[in-house]
mmCIF file of C-alpha atoms and ligand atoms in Angstrom:
data_model
loop_
_atom_site.group_PDB
_atom_site.id
_atom_site.type_symbol
_atom_site.label_atom_id
_atom_site.label_comp_id
_atom_site.label_asym_id
_atom_site.label_seq_id
_atom_site.Cartn_x
_atom_site.Cartn_y
_atom_site.Cartn_z
ATOM 1 C CA MET O 1 14.305 -10.129 -11.135
ATOM 2 C CA GLU O 2 14.592 -13.543 -10.211
ATOM 3 C CA ALA O 3 17.758 -14.349 -12.356
ATOM 4 C CA TRP O 4 18.946 -10.692 -10.891
ATOM 5 C CA PHE O 5 19.160 -12.158 -6.923
ATOM 6 C CA ALA O 6 20.344 -15.673 -8.052
ATOM 7 C CA VAL O 7 23.247 -14.006 -9.203
ATOM 8 C CA SER O 8 23.468 -10.499 -6.741
ATOM 9 C CA GLY O 9 20.893 -11.320 -3.702
ATOM 10 C CA ARG O 10 22.873 -11.474 -0.477
ATOM 11 C CA ASP O 11 23.609 -14.320 1.168
ATOM 12 C CA LEU O 12 22.398 -14.742 4.619
ATOM 13 C CA PRO O 13 22.773 -17.615 6.609
ATOM 14 C CA TRP O 14 18.772 -18.042 7.424
ATOM 15 C CA ARG O 15 18.851 -17.933 3.119
ATOM 16 C CA ARG O 16 20.556 -21.510 2.847
ATOM 17 C CA THR O 17 17.734 -23.371 4.387
ATOM 18 C CA GLY O 18 13.941 -24.083 3.404
ATOM 19 C CA ASP O 19 13.014 -24.561 7.069
ATOM 20 C CA PRO O 20 10.118 -22.758 8.215
ATOM 21 C CA TYR O 21 10.792 -22.526 11.698
ATOM 22 C CA LYS O 22 14.643 -20.548 10.792
ATOM 23 C CA ILE O 23 12.502 -18.395 8.067
ATOM 24 C CA TRP O 24 10.376 -17.441 10.989
ATOM 25 C CA VAL O 25 12.608 -16.290 13.519
ATOM 26 C CA SER O 26 14.959 -14.285 11.102
ATOM 27 C CA GLU O 27 11.931 -12.003 9.776
ATOM 28 C CA ILE O 28 10.781 -11.884 13.550
ATOM 29 C CA MET O 29 14.367 -10.383 14.286
ATOM 30 C CA LEU O 30 14.862 -8.700 11.195
ATOM 31 C CA GLN O 31 11.937 -6.604 12.289
ATOM 32 C CA GLN O 32 12.953 -2.917 13.128
ATOM 33 C CA THR O 33 16.568 -4.417 12.995
ATOM 34 C CA GLN O 34 19.283 -4.181 10.797
ATOM 35 C CA VAL O 35 20.935 -7.656 8.766
ATOM 36 C CA GLU O 36 24.283 -6.916 9.988
ATOM 37 C CA THR O 37 23.087 -6.967 13.578
ATOM 38 C CA VAL O 38 20.599 -10.206 13.279
ATOM 39 C CA ILE O 39 23.050 -12.613 11.875
ATOM 40 C CA PRO O 40 25.219 -13.360 15.410
ATOM 41 C CA TYR O 41 22.131 -13.592 17.068
ATOM 42 C CA TYR O 42 20.276 -15.532 14.365
ATOM 43 C CA GLU O 43 23.372 -18.450 14.779
ATOM 44 C CA ARG O 44 23.317 -18.462 18.075
ATOM 45 C CA PHE O 45 19.470 -18.520 18.463
ATOM 46 C CA ILE O 46 19.264 -21.389 16.262
ATOM 47 C CA ARG O 47 22.232 -23.826 17.798
ATOM 48 C CA ALA O 48 20.995 -23.141 20.758
ATOM 49 C CA LEU O 49 17.018 -23.695 19.830
ATOM 50 C CA PRO O 50 16.966 -25.358 16.779
ATOM 51 C CA ASP O 51 13.334 -26.570 15.989
ATOM 52 C CA VAL O 52 10.148 -25.016 17.024
ATOM 53 C CA SER O 53 9.779 -27.574 20.286
ATOM 54 C CA ALA O 54 12.743 -26.262 21.320
ATOM 55 C CA LEU O 55 11.738 -23.036 21.264
ATOM 56 C CA ALA O 56 8.123 -23.935 22.718
ATOM 57 C CA GLU O 57 9.888 -25.023 25.879
ATOM 58 C CA ALA O 58 12.871 -22.930 26.340
ATOM 59 C CA GLU O 59 13.055 -21.492 29.919
ATOM 60 C CA ASP O 60 12.297 -17.665 29.830
ATOM 61 C CA ASP O 61 15.861 -16.450 31.501
ATOM 62 C CA GLY O 62 17.467 -18.365 28.711
ATOM 63 C CA LEU O 63 15.799 -16.928 25.721
ATOM 64 C CA PHE O 64 15.790 -13.454 26.798
ATOM 65 C CA LYS O 65 19.814 -14.157 26.972
ATOM 66 C CA LEU O 66 20.180 -15.014 23.919
ATOM 67 C CA TRP O 67 17.998 -12.271 23.002
ATOM 68 C CA GLN O 68 19.662 -9.975 24.980
ATOM 69 C CA GLY O 69 20.794 -6.838 22.683
ATOM 70 C CA LEU O 70 18.545 -7.716 20.264
ATOM 71 C CA GLY O 71 15.947 -4.886 21.649
ATOM 72 C CA TYR O 72 12.320 -5.062 21.602
ATOM 73 C CA TYR O 73 12.170 -8.358 24.361
ATOM 74 C CA ARG O 74 8.554 -9.021 23.130
ATOM 75 C CA ARG O 75 9.582 -10.216 19.577
ATOM 76 C CA ALA O 76 11.030 -12.891 21.887
ATOM 77 C CA ALA O 77 8.248 -13.584 23.879
ATOM 78 C CA HIS O 78 6.010 -13.673 21.326
ATOM 79 C CA LEU O 79 7.962 -15.488 19.094
ATOM 80 C CA LYS O 80 8.144 -18.577 22.559
ATOM 81 C CA GLU O 81 4.236 -17.775 22.505
ATOM 82 C CA ALA O 82 3.235 -18.456 18.834
ATOM 83 C CA ALA O 83 5.692 -21.891 19.177
ATOM 84 C CA VAL O 84 3.634 -23.309 21.669
ATOM 85 C CA THR O 85 0.537 -22.757 20.063
ATOM 86 C CA VAL O 86 2.043 -24.014 16.277
ATOM 87 C CA MET O 87 2.687 -27.342 18.952
ATOM 88 C CA LYS O 88 -0.441 -27.735 20.465
ATOM 89 C CA ASP O 89 -2.060 -26.761 17.363
ATOM 90 C CA PHE O 90 -0.755 -27.453 13.918
ATOM 91 C CA GLY O 91 1.592 -30.637 15.374
ATOM 92 C CA GLY O 92 4.577 -28.780 15.744
ATOM 93 C CA HIS O 93 4.288 -27.996 11.718
ATOM 94 C CA MET O 94 4.290 -24.229 10.870
ATOM 95 C CA PRO O 95 0.971 -23.227 8.957
ATOM 96 C CA ALA O 96 1.781 -22.782 5.556
ATOM 97 C CA SER O 97 -0.984 -19.952 4.472
ATOM 98 C CA TYR O 98 -0.319 -16.288 4.856
ATOM 99 C CA GLU O 99 -3.648 -15.837 6.633
ATOM 100 C CA THR O 100 -2.982 -18.499 9.342
ATOM 101 C CA LEU O 101 0.280 -17.224 10.315
ATOM 102 C CA LEU O 102 -1.433 -13.650 10.789
ATOM 103 C CA GLN O 103 -2.962 -15.619 13.424
ATOM 104 C CA LEU O 104 0.039 -16.189 15.276
ATOM 105 C CA LYS O 105 1.125 -14.137 17.868
ATOM 106 C CA GLY O 106 3.915 -11.475 16.555
ATOM 107 C CA ILE O 107 3.797 -12.357 13.050
ATOM 108 C CA GLY O 108 2.119 -9.218 11.222
ATOM 109 C CA PRO O 109 1.051 -8.785 7.697
ATOM 110 C CA TYR O 110 5.317 -8.308 6.624
ATOM 111 C CA SER O 111 6.864 -11.260 8.465
ATOM 112 C CA ALA O 112 3.146 -13.527 7.732
ATOM 113 C CA ALA O 113 4.146 -12.714 3.759
ATOM 114 C CA ALA O 114 7.711 -13.432 3.750
ATOM 115 C CA ILE O 115 7.227 -16.736 5.772
ATOM 116 C CA ALA O 116 4.901 -18.246 3.379
ATOM 117 C CA SER O 117 6.151 -16.976 0.497
ATOM 118 C CA ILE O 118 9.769 -17.939 1.362
ATOM 119 C CA ALA O 119 9.225 -21.165 2.947
ATOM 120 C CA TYR O 120 6.439 -22.078 1.260
ATOM 121 C CA GLY O 121 6.597 -20.470 -1.849
ATOM 122 C CA GLN O 122 2.841 -18.542 -1.450
ATOM 123 C CA PRO O 123 2.190 -15.882 -3.800
ATOM 124 C CA LYS O 124 2.022 -13.379 -1.076
ATOM 125 C CA GLY O 125 4.283 -9.754 -1.453
ATOM 126 C CA VAL O 126 5.662 -8.253 1.525
ATOM 127 C CA VAL O 127 4.881 -4.828 1.621
ATOM 128 C CA ASP O 128 7.497 -2.083 3.462
ATOM 129 C CA GLY O 129 9.228 0.970 3.243
ATOM 130 C CA ASN O 130 11.507 -0.538 0.574
ATOM 131 C CA THR O 131 8.624 -1.773 -1.764
ATOM 132 C CA LEU O 132 6.658 0.788 -1.202
ATOM 133 C CA ARG O 133 9.453 2.936 -2.488
ATOM 134 C CA ILE O 134 9.606 0.262 -5.202
ATOM 135 C CA ILE O 135 6.547 0.390 -6.381
ATOM 136 C CA ALA O 136 5.834 4.221 -6.604
ATOM 137 C CA ARG O 137 8.904 4.218 -8.617
ATOM 138 C CA LEU O 138 8.512 1.391 -11.155
ATOM 139 C CA PHE O 139 4.596 2.763 -11.883
ATOM 140 C CA ASN O 140 5.828 6.172 -11.382
ATOM 141 C CA LEU O 141 2.850 6.645 -8.435
ATOM 142 C CA GLU O 142 2.543 9.569 -6.468
ATOM 143 C CA ASP O 143 -0.044 8.435 -4.036
ATOM 144 C CA ASN O 144 0.790 9.148 -0.655
ATOM 145 C CA ILE O 145 2.490 5.762 0.616
ATOM 146 C CA ALA O 146 1.525 7.205 4.444
ATOM 147 C CA LEU O 147 -2.535 6.425 3.409
ATOM 148 C CA ASP O 148 -3.437 3.103 4.699
ATOM 149 C CA LYS O 149 -5.250 2.824 1.295
ATOM 150 C CA THR O 150 -2.400 3.491 -0.686
ATOM 151 C CA LYS O 151 -0.449 0.450 1.457
ATOM 152 C CA LYS O 152 -3.565 -1.787 0.447
ATOM 153 C CA ALA O 153 -3.210 -0.477 -3.102
ATOM 154 C CA PHE O 154 0.234 -1.154 -3.812
ATOM 155 C CA GLY O 155 0.589 -3.991 -1.797
ATOM 156 C CA GLN O 156 -2.030 -5.675 -4.441
ATOM 157 C CA LEU O 157 0.325 -4.047 -6.791
ATOM 158 C CA MET O 158 2.341 -6.455 -5.562
ATOM 159 C CA ASP O 159 0.366 -9.607 -5.057
ATOM 160 C CA ALA O 160 -0.274 -9.114 -8.764
ATOM 161 C CA LEU O 161 3.753 -9.031 -10.171
ATOM 162 C CA ILE O 162 4.590 -12.194 -7.256
ATOM 163 C CA GLY O 163 1.442 -14.060 -8.942
ATOM 164 C CA ALA O 164 3.027 -13.621 -12.040
ATOM 165 C CA ALA O 165 6.533 -14.542 -10.653
ATOM 166 C CA LYS O 166 7.758 -17.941 -11.721
ATOM 167 C CA SER O 167 9.577 -18.191 -7.946
ATOM 168 C CA PRO O 168 7.251 -16.280 -5.202
ATOM 169 C CA SER O 169 10.592 -16.652 -2.340
ATOM 170 C CA ALA O 170 13.090 -15.232 -4.739
ATOM 171 C CA PHE O 171 10.782 -12.260 -6.399
ATOM 172 C CA ASN O 172 10.601 -11.367 -2.287
ATOM 173 C CA GLN O 173 13.968 -11.274 -1.355
ATOM 174 C CA ALA O 174 15.348 -9.473 -4.358
ATOM 175 C CA MET O 175 12.523 -7.250 -3.450
ATOM 176 C CA MET O 176 13.697 -6.850 -0.362
ATOM 177 C CA ASP O 177 17.672 -6.900 -2.150
ATOM 178 C CA LEU O 178 16.425 -4.150 -4.618
ATOM 179 C CA GLY O 179 15.401 -2.104 -1.915
ATOM 180 C CA ALA O 180 18.100 -2.512 0.232
ATOM 181 C CA MET O 181 21.003 -2.221 -1.864
ATOM 182 C CA ILE O 182 19.475 -0.902 -5.228
ATOM 183 C CA CYS O 183 16.456 1.558 -5.207
ATOM 184 C CA THR O 184 17.680 3.223 -1.978
ATOM 185 C CA PRO O 185 16.072 6.299 -0.877
ATOM 186 C CA ARG O 186 18.142 8.851 -1.747
ATOM 187 C CA LYS O 187 20.873 7.917 -4.950
ATOM 188 C CA PRO O 188 19.247 4.502 -6.203
ATOM 189 C CA ASP O 189 21.268 3.131 -8.622
ATOM 190 C CA CYS O 190 19.581 2.666 -11.536
ATOM 191 C CA PRO O 191 22.213 1.651 -14.360
ATOM 192 C CA ALA O 192 21.923 -1.736 -12.157
ATOM 193 C CA CYS O 193 19.239 -2.360 -11.492
ATOM 194 C CA PRO O 194 17.223 -5.735 -13.114
ATOM 195 C CA LEU O 195 13.987 -3.345 -13.772
ATOM 196 C CA LYS O 196 15.994 -0.125 -15.085
ATOM 197 C CA ASP O 197 14.001 -0.491 -18.939
ATOM 198 C CA ILE O 198 10.426 -0.910 -17.417
ATOM 199 C CA CYS O 199 10.205 1.617 -14.713
ATOM 200 C CA ARG O 200 8.703 4.734 -15.333
ATOM 201 C CA GLY O 201 9.719 6.489 -12.995
ATOM 202 C CA ARG O 202 12.987 6.204 -14.222
ATOM 203 C CA ARG O 203 11.461 7.199 -17.480
ATOM 204 C CA ALA O 204 9.390 10.271 -16.533
ATOM 205 C CA ASP O 205 12.580 11.264 -14.164
ATOM 206 C CA THR O 206 10.545 11.344 -10.866
ATOM 207 C CA ILE O 207 12.487 9.181 -9.078
ATOM 208 C CA LEU O 208 13.759 11.055 -6.582
ATOM 209 C CA LEU O 209 10.261 12.817 -5.986
ATOM 210 C CA LEU O 210 9.016 9.826 -5.442
ATOM 211 C CA PRO O 211 7.847 7.751 -3.310
ATOM 212 C CA VAL O 212 5.245 11.132 -1.930
ATOM 213 C CA ASN O 213 5.709 9.953 1.746
ATOM 214 C CA ILE O 214 3.372 13.131 4.056
ATOM 215 C CA LYS O 215 2.168 12.179 7.076
ATOM 216 C CA LYS O 216 -0.644 12.900 8.814
ATOM 217 C CA VAL O 217 -0.313 16.263 9.335
ATOM 218 C CA LYS O 218 -1.728 17.895 12.495
ATOM 219 C CA ARG O 219 -5.696 18.447 12.255
ATOM 220 C CA GLU O 220 -4.992 22.491 12.274
ATOM 221 C CA THR O 221 -2.756 22.336 9.178
ATOM 222 C CA GLU O 222 -4.504 21.756 5.828
ATOM 223 C CA GLU O 223 -2.837 20.252 3.022
ATOM 224 C CA MET O 224 -3.983 20.706 -0.338
ATOM 225 C CA VAL O 225 -2.527 20.859 -3.791
ATOM 226 C CA THR O 226 -2.066 24.749 -5.529
ATOM 227 C CA ALA O 227 -1.056 24.678 -9.258
ATOM 228 C CA VAL O 228 0.469 27.152 -11.342
ATOM 229 C CA ILE O 229 -0.878 26.550 -14.270
ATOM 230 C CA ARG O 230 -0.089 28.437 -17.345
ATOM 231 C CA ALA O 231 -1.182 29.228 -20.856
ATOM 232 C CA GLU O 232 1.304 30.562 -23.418
ATOM 233 C CA ASP O 233 2.698 33.791 -21.722
ATOM 234 C CA ARG O 234 -0.023 33.709 -19.047
ATOM 235 C CA LEU O 235 -0.875 32.360 -15.393
ATOM 236 C CA MET O 236 -3.838 31.086 -13.730
ATOM 237 C CA LEU O 237 -5.343 33.322 -10.753
ATOM 238 C CA VAL O 238 -8.590 33.848 -8.987
ATOM 239 C CA ARG O 239 -10.021 35.575 -6.937
ATOM 240 C CA ASN O 240 -11.290 34.101 -3.548
ATOM 241 C CA ARG O 241 -15.026 35.677 -2.844
ATOM 242 C CA GLU O 242 -14.928 34.640 0.490
ATOM 243 C CA GLY O 243 -12.941 32.756 3.559
ATOM 244 C CA LEU O 244 -9.689 34.109 5.090
ATOM 245 C CA LEU O 245 -7.885 35.529 2.098
ATOM 246 C CA LYS O 246 -11.429 37.028 1.075
ATOM 247 C CA ASP O 247 -10.901 39.280 -2.424
ATOM 248 C CA LEU O 248 -6.957 38.688 -2.842
ATOM 249 C CA TYR O 249 -5.422 36.466 -5.573
ATOM 250 C CA GLY O 250 -4.194 33.149 -5.471
ATOM 251 C CA PHE O 251 -2.732 30.323 -7.824
ATOM 252 C CA VAL O 252 -5.684 27.262 -7.873
ATOM 253 C CA GLN O 253 -5.362 25.434 -5.007
ATOM 254 C CA THR O 254 -8.236 22.444 -3.313
ATOM 255 C CA PRO O 255 -7.565 20.504 -0.243
ATOM 256 C CA CYS O 256 -5.724 16.763 -1.670
ATOM 257 C CA SER O 257 -2.270 15.353 -1.314
ATOM 258 C CA SER O 258 -1.903 13.931 -5.216
ATOM 259 C CA PRO O 259 -2.145 16.075 -8.599
ATOM 260 C CA SER O 260 -3.945 13.811 -10.115
ATOM 261 C CA ALA O 261 -7.051 13.906 -8.000
ATOM 262 C CA PHE O 262 -6.414 17.699 -8.446
ATOM 263 C CA GLU O 263 -6.519 17.318 -12.166
ATOM 264 C CA ALA O 264 -9.750 15.769 -11.882
ATOM 265 C CA TRP O 265 -11.152 17.750 -9.365
ATOM 266 C CA PHE O 266 -9.956 20.754 -11.604
ATOM 267 C CA LEU O 267 -11.665 19.122 -14.448
ATOM 268 C CA GLU O 268 -15.026 18.456 -13.246
ATOM 269 C CA LYS O 269 -14.898 22.654 -11.826
ATOM 270 C CA TYR O 270 -13.240 24.318 -14.457
ATOM 271 C CA LYS O 271 -14.448 22.389 -17.502
ATOM 272 C CA VAL O 272 -10.528 22.596 -19.369
ATOM 273 C CA PRO O 273 -8.422 19.065 -19.008
ATOM 274 C CA ILE O 274 -5.242 20.394 -17.559
ATOM 275 C CA ARG O 275 -1.569 18.253 -16.734
ATOM 276 C CA LEU O 276 0.727 18.745 -13.914
ATOM 277 C CA GLN O 277 3.387 18.277 -15.297
ATOM 278 C CA SER O 278 6.382 18.655 -12.374
ATOM 279 C CA TYR O 279 6.163 18.628 -8.448
ATOM 280 C CA ILE O 280 8.093 22.458 -7.603
ATOM 281 C CA GLY O 281 7.812 21.793 -4.006
ATOM 282 C CA ASP O 282 6.039 22.398 -0.707
ATOM 283 C CA VAL O 283 5.164 26.057 0.439
ATOM 284 C CA LYS O 284 4.176 26.429 4.147
ATOM 285 C CA HIS O 285 2.217 29.739 5.147
ATOM 286 C CA VAL O 286 1.098 29.780 8.622
ATOM 287 C CA PHE O 287 -2.161 31.785 9.875
ATOM 288 C CA THR O 288 -3.231 32.780 13.111
ATOM 289 C CA HIS O 289 -5.518 29.934 13.621
ATOM 290 C CA ARG O 290 -3.690 27.464 10.386
ATOM 291 C CA THR O 291 -1.164 26.346 8.592
ATOM 292 C CA TRP O 292 -1.540 25.626 4.781
ATOM 293 C CA LEU O 293 0.806 22.896 3.288
ATOM 294 C CA MET O 294 1.135 23.702 -0.134
ATOM 295 C CA HIS O 295 1.462 20.955 -2.394
ATOM 296 C CA VAL O 296 3.238 23.316 -5.426
ATOM 297 C CA TYR O 297 3.191 22.111 -8.980
ATOM 298 C CA ALA O 298 2.948 23.708 -12.709
ATOM 299 C CA GLY O 299 1.079 22.172 -14.982
ATOM 300 C CA TYR O 300 0.023 23.897 -18.058
ATOM 301 C CA LEU O 301 -4.127 23.792 -20.093
ATOM 302 C CA LEU O 302 -4.099 20.672 -22.518
ATOM 303 C CA SER O 303 -6.874 22.289 -24.273
ATOM 304 C CA ASP O 304 -8.478 25.485 -25.438
ATOM 305 C CA ARG O 305 -8.603 27.514 -23.061
ATOM 306 C CA ASP O 306 -11.777 29.841 -23.630
ATOM 307 C CA GLN O 307 -13.615 28.176 -20.478
ATOM 308 C CA VAL O 308 -11.034 30.363 -18.503
ATOM 309 C CA ARG O 309 -9.898 33.027 -20.674
ATOM 310 C CA ASP O 310 -10.769 35.340 -17.730
ATOM 311 C CA LEU O 311 -8.989 33.925 -14.870
ATOM 312 C CA LEU O 312 -5.173 34.298 -17.143
ATOM 313 C CA TYR O 313 -3.068 37.373 -16.480
ATOM 314 C CA THR O 314 0.379 37.958 -18.127
ATOM 315 C CA ASP O 315 3.254 38.789 -15.762
ATOM 316 C CA ARG O 316 2.548 42.888 -16.079
ATOM 317 C CA GLU O 317 -0.983 42.605 -15.412
ATOM 318 C CA LEU O 318 -0.444 40.070 -12.830
ATOM 319 C CA GLU O 319 2.026 42.867 -10.545
ATOM 320 C CA ALA O 320 -1.166 45.044 -10.219
ATOM 321 C CA LEU O 321 -3.034 42.142 -8.692
ATOM 322 C CA PRO O 322 -3.636 41.934 -5.110
ATOM 323 C CA VAL O 323 -1.978 38.543 -4.569
ATOM 324 C CA SER O 324 -2.078 36.901 -0.840
ATOM 325 C CA THR O 325 1.095 36.552 0.929
ATOM 326 C CA ALA O 326 0.754 32.700 1.180
ATOM 327 C CA HIS O 327 0.396 32.572 -2.936
ATOM 328 C CA MET O 328 3.670 35.666 -3.498
ATOM 329 C CA LYS O 329 5.827 32.374 -2.036
ATOM 330 C CA VAL O 330 4.104 30.084 -4.504
ATOM 331 C CA LEU O 331 4.821 32.359 -7.718
ATOM 332 C CA LYS O 332 8.649 32.863 -5.878
ATOM 333 C CA ALA O 333 9.257 29.242 -5.530
ATOM 334 C CA TRP O 334 7.613 28.888 -9.340
ATOM 335 C CA GLN O 335 9.859 31.217 -10.211
ATOM 336 C CA LYS O 336 12.684 29.603 -8.832
ATOM 337 C CA ALA O 337 12.313 26.540 -10.261
ATOM 338 C CA GLU O 338 11.839 28.639 -13.700
ATOM 339 C CA LYS O 339 14.976 29.703 -13.705
ATOM 340 C CA ASP O 340 16.654 26.593 -12.392
ATOM 341 C CA PRO O 341 14.844 23.656 -13.627
ATOM 342 C CA SER O 342 17.635 21.516 -11.846
HETATM 343 S S1 SF4 Y 1 15.469 1.459 -11.875
HETATM 344 FE FE1 SF4 Y 1 15.565 2.600 -10.181
HETATM 345 S S2 SF4 Y 1 13.802 4.048 -9.720
HETATM 346 FE FE2 SF4 Y 1 13.404 2.077 -10.995
HETATM 347 S S3 SF4 Y 1 13.171 1.042 -9.663
HETATM 348 FE FE3 SF4 Y 1 15.337 0.318 -10.406
HETATM 349 S S4 SF4 Y 1 16.678 1.443 -8.734
HETATM 350 FE FE4 SF4 Y 1 14.442 2.093 -8.666
#
């Protein structure tokens, strides 16, 4: 990674300095703003306010003029407020530790990790949409990155990786550039990627399915994993004993958002291990009072099918069953994927 960064990393003005003040200013400007937009603002700002004491003493009008057009003006006000704190409480020196940086106004976890690693070589990984995507693909993880617990777990993975890196600064910046230029959401350029030989998502051909990013659904929406489980020429269906679709048949499903959680739930309920090997797509079905958001996967039984023998149906038997409309949609989506796996 670091070797790749040395050769292929972007040459940006704030990368030509080790000055924590300048790195801090650039990181704040880069929040919600494109790199190309930031460059001229950064250069003008540093010319006008070259160090933390100049910023702490800046007049508000002049400060906001420097920021004019960059948007999110609170960032400028917070920068100045933090500069005053640095002068007052830290003798004019930017603190080096991630935790202390976090206490300064306007510095969140991403900026604190960036400043601590780039300016001071601290092994703290940056976590944002780019690095979450890379981690999900690199380790082939289907956890929903919209959830805080996933962000936390992926952040720990980032910290483990950066802890093993020779240069935390180069590592974090390489991850930033990789996310911006190579491991992009829709068209990752894997052949050019320094991680291609160890990327599990690439090996499993799941790159374009990752990361899983399901934003919090409305309360009336029930999110679940629905599995079309095959055993030779039979499919597994269950009869609803109660609820909305009582007496109708459908594929096995349970409220959860990840296939691994489903596999664990299935094993506990049916005492047979399964593997969900491919994601078919999402199927939505709207009832009067609620919506089902079904994440549909195709899978197979991993061992003897005795325990679920009575739940397996041939195509012909299935045609005779009263299957709910929601699950007919699932069946159609699965049949389409079977016909055209691309
Ligand atoms: S090999 Fe492809 S998917 Fe894997 S990290 Fe690199 S660009 Fe991303």
